[in-house]
CSV table of C-alpha atoms in Angstrom, one decimal:
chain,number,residue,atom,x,y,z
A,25,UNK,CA,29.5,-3.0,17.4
A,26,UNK,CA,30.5,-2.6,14.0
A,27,UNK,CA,31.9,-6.0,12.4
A,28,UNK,CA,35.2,-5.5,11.3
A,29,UNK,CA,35.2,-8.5,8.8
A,30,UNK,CA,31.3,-9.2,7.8
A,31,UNK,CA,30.9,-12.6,6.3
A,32,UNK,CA,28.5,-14.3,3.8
A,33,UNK,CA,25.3,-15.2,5.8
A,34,UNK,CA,26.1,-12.3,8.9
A,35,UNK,CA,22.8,-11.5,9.7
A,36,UNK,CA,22.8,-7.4,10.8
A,37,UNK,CA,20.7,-6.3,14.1
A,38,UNK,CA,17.1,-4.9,12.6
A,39,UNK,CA,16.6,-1.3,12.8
A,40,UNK,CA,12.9,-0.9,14.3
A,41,UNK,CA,11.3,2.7,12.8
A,42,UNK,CA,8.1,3.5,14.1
A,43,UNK,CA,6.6,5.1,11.2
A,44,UNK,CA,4.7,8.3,12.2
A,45,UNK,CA,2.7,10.8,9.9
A,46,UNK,CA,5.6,13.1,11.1
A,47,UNK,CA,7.8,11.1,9.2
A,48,UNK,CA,5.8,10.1,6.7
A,49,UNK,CA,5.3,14.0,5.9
A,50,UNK,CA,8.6,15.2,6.7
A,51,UNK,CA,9.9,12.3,4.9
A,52,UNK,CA,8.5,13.0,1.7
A,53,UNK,CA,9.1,17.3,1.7
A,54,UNK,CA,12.6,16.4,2.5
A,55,UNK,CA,12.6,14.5,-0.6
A,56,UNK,CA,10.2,17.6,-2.6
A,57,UNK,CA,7.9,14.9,-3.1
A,58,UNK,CA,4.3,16.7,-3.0
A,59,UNK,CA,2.0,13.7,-4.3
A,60,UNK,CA,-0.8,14.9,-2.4
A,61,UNK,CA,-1.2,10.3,-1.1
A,62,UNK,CA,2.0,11.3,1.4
A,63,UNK,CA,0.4,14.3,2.9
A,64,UNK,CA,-3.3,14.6,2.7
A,65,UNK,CA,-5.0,11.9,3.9
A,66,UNK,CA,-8.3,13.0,2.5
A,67,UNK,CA,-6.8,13.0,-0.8
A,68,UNK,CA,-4.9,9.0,-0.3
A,69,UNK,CA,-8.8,8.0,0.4
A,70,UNK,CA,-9.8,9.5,-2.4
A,71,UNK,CA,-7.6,7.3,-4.6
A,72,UNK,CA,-8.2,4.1,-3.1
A,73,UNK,CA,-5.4,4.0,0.0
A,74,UNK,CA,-6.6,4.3,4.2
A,75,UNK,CA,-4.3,6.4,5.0
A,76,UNK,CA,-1.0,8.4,3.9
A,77,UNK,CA,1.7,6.3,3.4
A,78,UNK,CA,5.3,6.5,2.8
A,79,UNK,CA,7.1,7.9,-0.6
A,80,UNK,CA,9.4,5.6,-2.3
A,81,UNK,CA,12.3,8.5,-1.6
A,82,UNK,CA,12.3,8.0,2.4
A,83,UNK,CA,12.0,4.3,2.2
A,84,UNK,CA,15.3,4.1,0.0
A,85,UNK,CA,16.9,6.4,2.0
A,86,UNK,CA,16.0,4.7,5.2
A,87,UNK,CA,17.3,1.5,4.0
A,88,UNK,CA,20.9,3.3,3.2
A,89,UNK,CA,20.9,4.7,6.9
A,90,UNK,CA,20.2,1.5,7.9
A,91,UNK,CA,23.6,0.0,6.3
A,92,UNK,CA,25.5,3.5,6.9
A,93,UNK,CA,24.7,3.1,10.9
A,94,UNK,CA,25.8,-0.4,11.0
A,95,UNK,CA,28.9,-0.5,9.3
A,96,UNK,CA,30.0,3.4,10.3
A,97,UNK,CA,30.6,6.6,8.4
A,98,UNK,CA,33.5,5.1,6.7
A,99,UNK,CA,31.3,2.8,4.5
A,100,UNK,CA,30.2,4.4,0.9
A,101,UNK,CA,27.3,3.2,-0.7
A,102,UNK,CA,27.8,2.4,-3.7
A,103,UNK,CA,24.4,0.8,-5.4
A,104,UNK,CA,20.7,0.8,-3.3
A,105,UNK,CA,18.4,-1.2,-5.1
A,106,UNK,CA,14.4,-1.7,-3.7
A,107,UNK,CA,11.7,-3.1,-4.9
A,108,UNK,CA,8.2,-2.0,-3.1
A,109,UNK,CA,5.5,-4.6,-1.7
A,110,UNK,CA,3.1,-3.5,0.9
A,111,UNK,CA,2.5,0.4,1.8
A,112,UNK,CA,3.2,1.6,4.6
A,113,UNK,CA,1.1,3.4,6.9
A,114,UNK,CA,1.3,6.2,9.9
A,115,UNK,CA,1.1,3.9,12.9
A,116,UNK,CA,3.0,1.0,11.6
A,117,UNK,CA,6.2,-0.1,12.5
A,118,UNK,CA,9.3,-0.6,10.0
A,119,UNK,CA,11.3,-3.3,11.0
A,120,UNK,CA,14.6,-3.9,8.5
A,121,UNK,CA,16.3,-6.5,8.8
A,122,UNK,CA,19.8,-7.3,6.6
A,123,UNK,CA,21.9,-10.5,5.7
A,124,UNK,CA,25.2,-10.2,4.0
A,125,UNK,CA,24.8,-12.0,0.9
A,126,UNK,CA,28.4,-11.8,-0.4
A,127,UNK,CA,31.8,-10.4,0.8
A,128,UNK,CA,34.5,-9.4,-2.0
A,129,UNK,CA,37.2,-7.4,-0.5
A,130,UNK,CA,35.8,-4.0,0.4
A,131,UNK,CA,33.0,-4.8,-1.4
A,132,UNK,CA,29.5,-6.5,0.8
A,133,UNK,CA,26.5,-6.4,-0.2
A,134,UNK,CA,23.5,-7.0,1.6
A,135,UNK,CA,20.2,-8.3,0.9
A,136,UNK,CA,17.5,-6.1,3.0
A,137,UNK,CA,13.9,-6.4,3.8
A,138,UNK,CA,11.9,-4.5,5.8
A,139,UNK,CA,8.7,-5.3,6.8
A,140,UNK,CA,5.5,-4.5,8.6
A,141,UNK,CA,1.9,-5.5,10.0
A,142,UNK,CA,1.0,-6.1,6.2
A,143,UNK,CA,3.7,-7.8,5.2
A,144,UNK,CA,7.2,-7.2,3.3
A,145,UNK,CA,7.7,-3.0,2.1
A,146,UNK,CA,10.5,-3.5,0.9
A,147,UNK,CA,13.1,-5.8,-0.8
A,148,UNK,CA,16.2,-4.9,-1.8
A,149,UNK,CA,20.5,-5.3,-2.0
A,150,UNK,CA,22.3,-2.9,-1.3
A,151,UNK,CA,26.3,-2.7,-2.4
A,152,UNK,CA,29.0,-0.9,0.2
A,153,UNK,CA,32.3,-0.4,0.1
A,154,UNK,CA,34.2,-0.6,3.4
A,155,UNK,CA,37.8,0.8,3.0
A,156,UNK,CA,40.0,-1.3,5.1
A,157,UNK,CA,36.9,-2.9,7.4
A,158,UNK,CA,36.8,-5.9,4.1
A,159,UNK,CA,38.3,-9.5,4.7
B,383,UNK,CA,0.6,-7.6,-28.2
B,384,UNK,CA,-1.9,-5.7,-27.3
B,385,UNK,CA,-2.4,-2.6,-30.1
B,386,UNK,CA,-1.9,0.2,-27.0
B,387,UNK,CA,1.6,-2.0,-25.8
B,388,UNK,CA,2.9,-1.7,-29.0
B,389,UNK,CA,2.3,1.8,-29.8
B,390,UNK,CA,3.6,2.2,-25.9
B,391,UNK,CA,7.0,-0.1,-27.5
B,392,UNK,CA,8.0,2.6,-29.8
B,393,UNK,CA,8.9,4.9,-26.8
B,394,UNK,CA,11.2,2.8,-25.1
B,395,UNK,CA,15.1,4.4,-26.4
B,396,UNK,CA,13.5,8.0,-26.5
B,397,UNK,CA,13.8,10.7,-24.1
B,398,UNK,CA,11.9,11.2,-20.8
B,399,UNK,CA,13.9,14.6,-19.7
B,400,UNK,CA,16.4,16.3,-21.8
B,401,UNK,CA,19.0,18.7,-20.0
B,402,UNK,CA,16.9,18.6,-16.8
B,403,UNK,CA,18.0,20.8,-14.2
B,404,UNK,CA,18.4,20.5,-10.6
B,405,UNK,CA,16.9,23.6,-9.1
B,406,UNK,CA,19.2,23.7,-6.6
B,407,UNK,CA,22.7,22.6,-6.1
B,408,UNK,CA,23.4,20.7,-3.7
B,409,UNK,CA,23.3,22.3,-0.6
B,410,UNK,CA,23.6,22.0,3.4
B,411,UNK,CA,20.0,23.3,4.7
B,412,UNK,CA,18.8,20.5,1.7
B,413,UNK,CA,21.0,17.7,3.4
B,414,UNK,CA,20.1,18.8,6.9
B,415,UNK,CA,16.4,18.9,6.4
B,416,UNK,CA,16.6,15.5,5.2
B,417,UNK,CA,18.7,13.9,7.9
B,418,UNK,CA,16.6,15.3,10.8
B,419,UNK,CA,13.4,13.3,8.8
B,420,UNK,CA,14.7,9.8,8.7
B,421,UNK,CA,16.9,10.7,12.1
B,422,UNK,CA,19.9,10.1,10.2
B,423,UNK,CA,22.9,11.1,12.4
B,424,UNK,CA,26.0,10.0,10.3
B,425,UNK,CA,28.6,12.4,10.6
B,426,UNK,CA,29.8,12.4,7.1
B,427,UNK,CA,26.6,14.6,6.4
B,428,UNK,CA,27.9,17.7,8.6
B,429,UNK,CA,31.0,19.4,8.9
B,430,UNK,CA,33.2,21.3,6.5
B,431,UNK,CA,33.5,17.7,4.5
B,432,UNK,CA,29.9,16.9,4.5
B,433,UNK,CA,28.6,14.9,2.0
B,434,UNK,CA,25.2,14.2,0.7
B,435,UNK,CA,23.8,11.3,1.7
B,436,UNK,CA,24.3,9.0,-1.5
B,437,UNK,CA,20.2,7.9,-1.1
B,438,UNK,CA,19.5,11.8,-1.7
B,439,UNK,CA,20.4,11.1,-4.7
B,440,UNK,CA,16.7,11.8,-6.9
B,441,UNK,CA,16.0,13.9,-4.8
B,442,UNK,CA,18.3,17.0,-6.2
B,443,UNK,CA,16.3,16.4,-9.7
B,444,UNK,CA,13.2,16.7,-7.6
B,445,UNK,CA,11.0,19.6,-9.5
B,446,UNK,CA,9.1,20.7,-6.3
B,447,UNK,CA,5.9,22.1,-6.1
B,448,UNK,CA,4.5,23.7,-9.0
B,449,UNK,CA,8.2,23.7,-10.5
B,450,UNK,CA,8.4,22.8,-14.2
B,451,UNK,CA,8.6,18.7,-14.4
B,452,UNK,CA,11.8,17.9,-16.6
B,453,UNK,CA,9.2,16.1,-19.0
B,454,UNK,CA,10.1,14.9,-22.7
B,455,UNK,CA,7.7,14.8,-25.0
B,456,UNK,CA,8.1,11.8,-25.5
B,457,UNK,CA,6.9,11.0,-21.6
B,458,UNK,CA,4.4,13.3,-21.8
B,459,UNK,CA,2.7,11.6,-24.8
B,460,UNK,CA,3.3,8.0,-23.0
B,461,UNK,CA,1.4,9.3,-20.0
B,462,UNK,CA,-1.5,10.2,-22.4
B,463,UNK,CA,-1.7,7.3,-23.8
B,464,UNK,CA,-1.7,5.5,-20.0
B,465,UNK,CA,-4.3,7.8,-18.9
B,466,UNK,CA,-6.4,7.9,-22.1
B,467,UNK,CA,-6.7,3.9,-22.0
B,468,UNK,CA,-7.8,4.5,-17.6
B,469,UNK,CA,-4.3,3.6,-16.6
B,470,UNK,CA,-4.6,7.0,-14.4
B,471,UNK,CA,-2.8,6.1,-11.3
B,472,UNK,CA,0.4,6.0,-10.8
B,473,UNK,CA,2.4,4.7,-7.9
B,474,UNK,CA,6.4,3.8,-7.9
B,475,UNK,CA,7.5,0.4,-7.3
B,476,UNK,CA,11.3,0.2,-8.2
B,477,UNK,CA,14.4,1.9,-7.6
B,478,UNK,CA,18.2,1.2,-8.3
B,479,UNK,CA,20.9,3.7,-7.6
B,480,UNK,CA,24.0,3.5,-8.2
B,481,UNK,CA,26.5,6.2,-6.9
B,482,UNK,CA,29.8,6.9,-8.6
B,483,UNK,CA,31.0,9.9,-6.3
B,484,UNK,CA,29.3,11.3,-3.7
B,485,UNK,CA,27.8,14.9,-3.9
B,486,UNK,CA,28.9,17.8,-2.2
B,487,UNK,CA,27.2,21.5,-1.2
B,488,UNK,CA,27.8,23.4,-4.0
B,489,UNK,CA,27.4,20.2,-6.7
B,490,UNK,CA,25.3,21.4,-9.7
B,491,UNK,CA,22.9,18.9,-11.2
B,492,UNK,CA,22.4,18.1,-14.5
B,493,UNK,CA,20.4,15.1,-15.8
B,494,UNK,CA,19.0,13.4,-18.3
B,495,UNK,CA,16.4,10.2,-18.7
B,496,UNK,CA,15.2,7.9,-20.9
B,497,UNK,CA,12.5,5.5,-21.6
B,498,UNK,CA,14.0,2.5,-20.5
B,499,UNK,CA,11.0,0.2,-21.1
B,500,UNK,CA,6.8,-0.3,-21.1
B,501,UNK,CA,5.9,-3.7,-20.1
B,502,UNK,CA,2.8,-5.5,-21.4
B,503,UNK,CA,-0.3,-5.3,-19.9
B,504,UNK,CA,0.2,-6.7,-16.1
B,505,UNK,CA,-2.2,-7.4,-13.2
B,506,UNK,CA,-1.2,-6.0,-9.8
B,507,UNK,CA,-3.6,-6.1,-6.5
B,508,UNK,CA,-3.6,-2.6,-7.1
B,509,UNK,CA,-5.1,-2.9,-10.7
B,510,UNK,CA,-4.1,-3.9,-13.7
B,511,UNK,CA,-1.4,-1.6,-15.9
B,512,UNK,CA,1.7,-1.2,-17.6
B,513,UNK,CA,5.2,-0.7,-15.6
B,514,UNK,CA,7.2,2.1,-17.2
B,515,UNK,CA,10.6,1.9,-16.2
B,516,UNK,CA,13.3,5.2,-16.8
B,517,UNK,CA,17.1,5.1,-16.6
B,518,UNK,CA,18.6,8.8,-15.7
B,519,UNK,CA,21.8,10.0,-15.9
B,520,UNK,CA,22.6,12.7,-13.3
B,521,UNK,CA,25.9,15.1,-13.5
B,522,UNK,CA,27.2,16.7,-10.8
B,523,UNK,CA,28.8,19.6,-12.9
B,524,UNK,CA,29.0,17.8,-15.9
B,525,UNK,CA,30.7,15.1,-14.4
B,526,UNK,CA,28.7,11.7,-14.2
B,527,UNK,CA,27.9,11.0,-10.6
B,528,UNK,CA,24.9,8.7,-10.7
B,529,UNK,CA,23.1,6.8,-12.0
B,530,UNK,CA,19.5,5.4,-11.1
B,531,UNK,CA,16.4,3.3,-13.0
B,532,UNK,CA,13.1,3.8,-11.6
B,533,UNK,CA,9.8,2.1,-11.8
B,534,UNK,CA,6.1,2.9,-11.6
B,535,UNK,CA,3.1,1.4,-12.3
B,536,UNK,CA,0.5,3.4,-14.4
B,537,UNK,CA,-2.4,1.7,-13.7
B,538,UNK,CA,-6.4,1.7,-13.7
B,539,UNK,CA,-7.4,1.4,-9.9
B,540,UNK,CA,-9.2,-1.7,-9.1
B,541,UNK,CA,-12.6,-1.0,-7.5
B,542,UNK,CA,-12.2,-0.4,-3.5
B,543,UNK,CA,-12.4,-4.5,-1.8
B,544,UNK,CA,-15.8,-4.5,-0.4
B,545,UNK,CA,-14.7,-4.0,3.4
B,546,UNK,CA,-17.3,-5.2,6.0
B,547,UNK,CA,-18.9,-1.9,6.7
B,548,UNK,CA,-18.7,-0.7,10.1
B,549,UNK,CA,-22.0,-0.6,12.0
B,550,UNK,CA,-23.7,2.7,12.5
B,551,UNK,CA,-22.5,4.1,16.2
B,552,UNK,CA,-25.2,5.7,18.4
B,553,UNK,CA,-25.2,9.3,18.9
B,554,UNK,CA,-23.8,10.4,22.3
B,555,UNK,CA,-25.5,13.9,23.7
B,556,UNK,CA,-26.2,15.5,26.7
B,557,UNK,CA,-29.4,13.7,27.4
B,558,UNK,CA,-28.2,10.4,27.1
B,559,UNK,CA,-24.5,10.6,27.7
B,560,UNK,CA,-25.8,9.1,31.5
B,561,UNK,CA,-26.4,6.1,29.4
B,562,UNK,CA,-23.7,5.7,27.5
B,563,UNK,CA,-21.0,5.9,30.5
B,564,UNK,CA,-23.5,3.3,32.1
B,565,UNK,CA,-22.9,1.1,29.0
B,566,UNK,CA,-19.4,1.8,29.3
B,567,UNK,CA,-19.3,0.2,33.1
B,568,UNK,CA,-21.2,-2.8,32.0
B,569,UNK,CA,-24.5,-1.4,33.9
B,570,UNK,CA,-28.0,-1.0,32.3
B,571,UNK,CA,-29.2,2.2,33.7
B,572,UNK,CA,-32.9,3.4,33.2
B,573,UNK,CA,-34.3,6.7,34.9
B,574,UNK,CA,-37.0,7.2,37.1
B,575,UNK,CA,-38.8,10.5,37.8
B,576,UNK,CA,-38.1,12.2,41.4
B,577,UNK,CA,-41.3,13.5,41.5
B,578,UNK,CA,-43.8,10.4,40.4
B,579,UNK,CA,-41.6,7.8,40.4
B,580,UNK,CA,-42.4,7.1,36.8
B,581,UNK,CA,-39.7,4.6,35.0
B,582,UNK,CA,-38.6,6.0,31.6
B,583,UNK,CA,-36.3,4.7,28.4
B,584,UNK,CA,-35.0,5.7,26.2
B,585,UNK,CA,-33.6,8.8,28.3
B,586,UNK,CA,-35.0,12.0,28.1
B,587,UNK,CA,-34.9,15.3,29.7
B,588,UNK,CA,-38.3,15.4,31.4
B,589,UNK,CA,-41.1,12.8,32.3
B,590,UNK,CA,-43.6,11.9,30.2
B,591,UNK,CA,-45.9,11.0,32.6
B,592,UNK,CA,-45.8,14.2,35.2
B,593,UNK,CA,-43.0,16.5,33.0
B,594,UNK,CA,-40.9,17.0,35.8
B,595,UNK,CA,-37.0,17.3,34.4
B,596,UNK,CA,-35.4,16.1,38.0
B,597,UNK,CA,-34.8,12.7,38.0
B,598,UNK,CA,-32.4,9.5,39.2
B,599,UNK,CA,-30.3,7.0,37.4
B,600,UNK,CA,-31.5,3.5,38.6
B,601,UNK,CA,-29.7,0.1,37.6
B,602,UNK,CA,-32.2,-2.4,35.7
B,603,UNK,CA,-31.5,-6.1,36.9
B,604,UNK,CA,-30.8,-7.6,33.2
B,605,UNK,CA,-33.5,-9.5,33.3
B,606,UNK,CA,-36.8,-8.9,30.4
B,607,UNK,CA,-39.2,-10.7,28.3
B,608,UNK,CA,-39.5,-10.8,24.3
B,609,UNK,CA,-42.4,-8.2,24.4
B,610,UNK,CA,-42.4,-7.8,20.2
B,611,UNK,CA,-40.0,-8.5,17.2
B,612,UNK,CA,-39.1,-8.5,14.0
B,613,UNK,CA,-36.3,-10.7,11.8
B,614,UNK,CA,-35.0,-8.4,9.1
B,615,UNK,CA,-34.5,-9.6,5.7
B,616,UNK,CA,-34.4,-7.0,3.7
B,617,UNK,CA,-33.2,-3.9,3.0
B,618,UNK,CA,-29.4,-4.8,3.7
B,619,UNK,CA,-27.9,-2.6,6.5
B,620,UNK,CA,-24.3,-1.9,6.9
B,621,UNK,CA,-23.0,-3.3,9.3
B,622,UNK,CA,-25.8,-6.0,10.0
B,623,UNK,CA,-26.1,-9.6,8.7
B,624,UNK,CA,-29.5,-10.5,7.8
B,625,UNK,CA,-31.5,-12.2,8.6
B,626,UNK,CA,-31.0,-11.2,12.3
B,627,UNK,CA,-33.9,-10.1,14.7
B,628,UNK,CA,-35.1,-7.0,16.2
B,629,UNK,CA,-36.3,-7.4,19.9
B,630,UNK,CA,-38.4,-5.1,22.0
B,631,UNK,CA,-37.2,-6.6,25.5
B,632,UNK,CA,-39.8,-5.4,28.8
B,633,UNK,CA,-37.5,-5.2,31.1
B,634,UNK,CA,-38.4,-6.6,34.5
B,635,UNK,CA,-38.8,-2.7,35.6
B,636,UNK,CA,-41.2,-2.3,33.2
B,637,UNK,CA,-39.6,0.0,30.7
B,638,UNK,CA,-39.3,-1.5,27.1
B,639,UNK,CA,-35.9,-1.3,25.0
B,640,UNK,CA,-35.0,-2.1,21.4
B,641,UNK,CA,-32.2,-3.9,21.0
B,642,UNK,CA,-30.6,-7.4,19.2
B,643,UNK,CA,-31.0,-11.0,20.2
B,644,UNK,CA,-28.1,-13.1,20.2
B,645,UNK,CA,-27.0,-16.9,20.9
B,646,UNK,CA,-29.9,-18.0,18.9
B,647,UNK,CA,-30.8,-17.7,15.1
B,648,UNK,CA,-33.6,-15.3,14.3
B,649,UNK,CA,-36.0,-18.6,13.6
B,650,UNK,CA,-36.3,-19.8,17.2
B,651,UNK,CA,-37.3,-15.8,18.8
B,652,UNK,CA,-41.0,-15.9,20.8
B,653,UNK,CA,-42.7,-13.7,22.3
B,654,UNK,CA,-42.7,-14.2,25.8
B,655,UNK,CA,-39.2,-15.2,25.7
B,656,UNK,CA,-37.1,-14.7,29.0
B,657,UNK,CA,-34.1,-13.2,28.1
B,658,UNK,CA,-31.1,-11.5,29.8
B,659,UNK,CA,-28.8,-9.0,29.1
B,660,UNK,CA,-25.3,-9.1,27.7
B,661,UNK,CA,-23.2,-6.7,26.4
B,662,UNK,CA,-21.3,-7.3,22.9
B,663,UNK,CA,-19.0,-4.8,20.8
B,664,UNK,CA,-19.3,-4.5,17.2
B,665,UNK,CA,-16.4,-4.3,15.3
B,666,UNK,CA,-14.2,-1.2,16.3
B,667,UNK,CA,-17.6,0.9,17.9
B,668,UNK,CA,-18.6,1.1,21.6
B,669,UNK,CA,-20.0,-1.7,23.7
B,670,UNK,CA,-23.6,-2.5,23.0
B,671,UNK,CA,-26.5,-3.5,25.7
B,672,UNK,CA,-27.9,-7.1,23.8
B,673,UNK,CA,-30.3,-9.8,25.0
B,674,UNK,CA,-29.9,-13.8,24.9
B,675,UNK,CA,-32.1,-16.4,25.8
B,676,UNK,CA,-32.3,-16.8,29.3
B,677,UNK,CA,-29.8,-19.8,30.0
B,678,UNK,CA,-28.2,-20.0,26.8
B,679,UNK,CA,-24.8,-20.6,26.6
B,680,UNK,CA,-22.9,-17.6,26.3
């Protein structure tokens, strides 16, 4: 159900992404990202990292989806900002979670953060406008 | 200041890309490819309306693989200077878009970028480096549609955290696979000969005593004596704490087997010892056939 009028302190159902090296890979060509540490594995060894993990690209866009499937295709982003912590690695689990952190008209933005077995991935707001859905 | 932050200060205001171009415009088969990876279904991507999905969009300015990077010279010299003081990796850390219209199939992308800002010196748990953060300006035919600052972190990789190394696994073949699956089912199994009724381990195709290959998988009770060891010190061996002891066990069917004592420290091992058999796993590796004292707890 999409809340018609979100409030201040609305916490939004998490979005649980199991993230695969199918979508860690598809992720980042969708994006044209070819940094070899979000394909080859061998290569993300090489520099340090277990594993693969995530590009920067996918995990912004997976935060908008997560806002554009809650609130419905009438909402329009309108700022997505993230801040990376932990990487994130084929086999873990993405689990976003947002709070409404302020409602002015159209305008809500939420505070996001998505974590996983490591610890946050990502922090962010993000700002939406919601054409006749604001208080 | 450090001397290589203040050289990196008198980039920040100049150009990171000049007139970059997006090498494609935007288009459908870009949008779709990108919805089906992060299982976005929102229907404002398809359809004769469809827009871009606003997160796409860096990725238009994206240079691909082996395309020509939109690089300033400016940039290029600040990466220089990063690499040339070890700051060699790089990894992205920040990201703020903000969208002023949304982006349509047929959109053509223009952008440029500047050097927004090189922090001082800063430790990380990835390593120590400088953030370099870039503001860009991207056009959707000349018209200002975007606008996003990004952040990476040039740094000098920290040497690998010494992990507990993972202890060496034992080789699995034909000859001993018998063994393994024995191991596997919490059972000791030795062999004995079909012919002379020898008793044999470590398994091996024939019999030493009489050669004959045909032979029988027989369950040892457990049960042994300390028939030899030694407590290693030294050389360290991954995967092993020293000092920890060695054990030749005789086992009560007579066949001798090297393997670890546990439940005691390595100072209170004798010959002679009665001990039984347990089975422990290492780390992430198979299950391993041990000893302990006779009686001790477990």
């Amino acid at each position: 159900m999409t809340p018609k009028e979100p409030k201040k302190g609305d916490t939004l159902p998490p979005l649980t992404i199991p993230v695969t090296r199918t979508l860690v890979i598809a992720g980042a060509l969708a994006s044209r990202d070819y940094q070899d540490v979000h394909h080859d594995p061998e290569a993300a060894r090489a520099k340090g990292a277990p594993d693969i993990f995530m590009n920067i690209l996918t995990t912004n866009g997976l935060v908008g989806r997560y806002l554009t499937d809650h609130f419905g295709p009438d909402a329009v982003l309108r700022k997505v900002a993230i801040r990376l912590g932990v990487p994130s690695h084929p086999g873990d689990e993405l689990v976003l979670n947002g709070t409404v952190g302020s409602v002015d008209g159209e305008t809500v933005v939420v505070d996001v953060v998505g974590t996983n077995r490591l610890g946050r991935h990502v922090t962010g707001t993000v700002t939406l406008d919601l054409p006749g859905g604001g208080a | 200041m450090s001397d290589l932050h203040q050289l990196l200060k008198l980039y920040e205001g100049r150009p990171a890309a000049v007139a970059g171009r997006g090498p494609d415009p935007v288009n459908r088969p870009m949008i779709r490819h990108w919805c089906e990876a992060l299982g976005d279904t929102g229907p404002a991507y398809r359809g004769a309306d469809a827009v871009a999905p606003a997160t796409m969009l860096q990725v238009w300015t994206m240079p691909g693989l082996g395309g020509p990077a939109a690089r300033s010279v400016a940039l290029a010299e600040v990466f220089a200077l990063l690499d040339g003081a070890g700051f060699t990796a790089v990894v992205a850390t920040d990201c703020e878009q903000e969208y002023l219209r949304p982006l349509r199939p047929g959109d053509e992308i223009t952008f440029d970028s500047v050097i927004e800002s090189v922090s001082p010196r800063k430790t990380t748990r990835l390593g120590s480096g400088h953030f370099l953060t870039r503001r860009t300006e991207i056009r959707a035919n000349g018209e200002l549609a975007g606008i996003q600052r990004f952040r990476i972190l040039k740094y000098a990789p920290a040497p690998p955290a010494s992990r507990p190394a993972e202890r060496p696994q034992p080789v699995v073949n034909r000859d001993n696979a018998g063994f393994w699956e024995g191991v596997a089912a919490h059972r000791l199994l030795i062999q004995q000969c079909d012919d002379c009724a020898e008793r044999r381990f470590p398994w091996l195709p024939g019999c030493g005593a009489c050669g004959s290959p045909r032979w029988t998988a027989v369950d040892a009770s457990g049960a042994g004596t300390v028939h030899a060891y030694v407590v290693v010190h030294h050389p360290p061996a991954p995967g092993f704490d020293a000092p920890y002891a060695v054990v030749l066990v005789e086992l009560a069917e007579g066949v001798r087997m090297i393997s670890n004592l546990t439940g005691v420290g390595p100072g209170a091992v004798r010959i002679g010892m009665p001990v039984e058999l347990e089975f422990q796993r290492v780390g992430e590796g198979r299950e391993l056939p041990v000893f302990r004292p006779r009686g001790a707890d477990a």
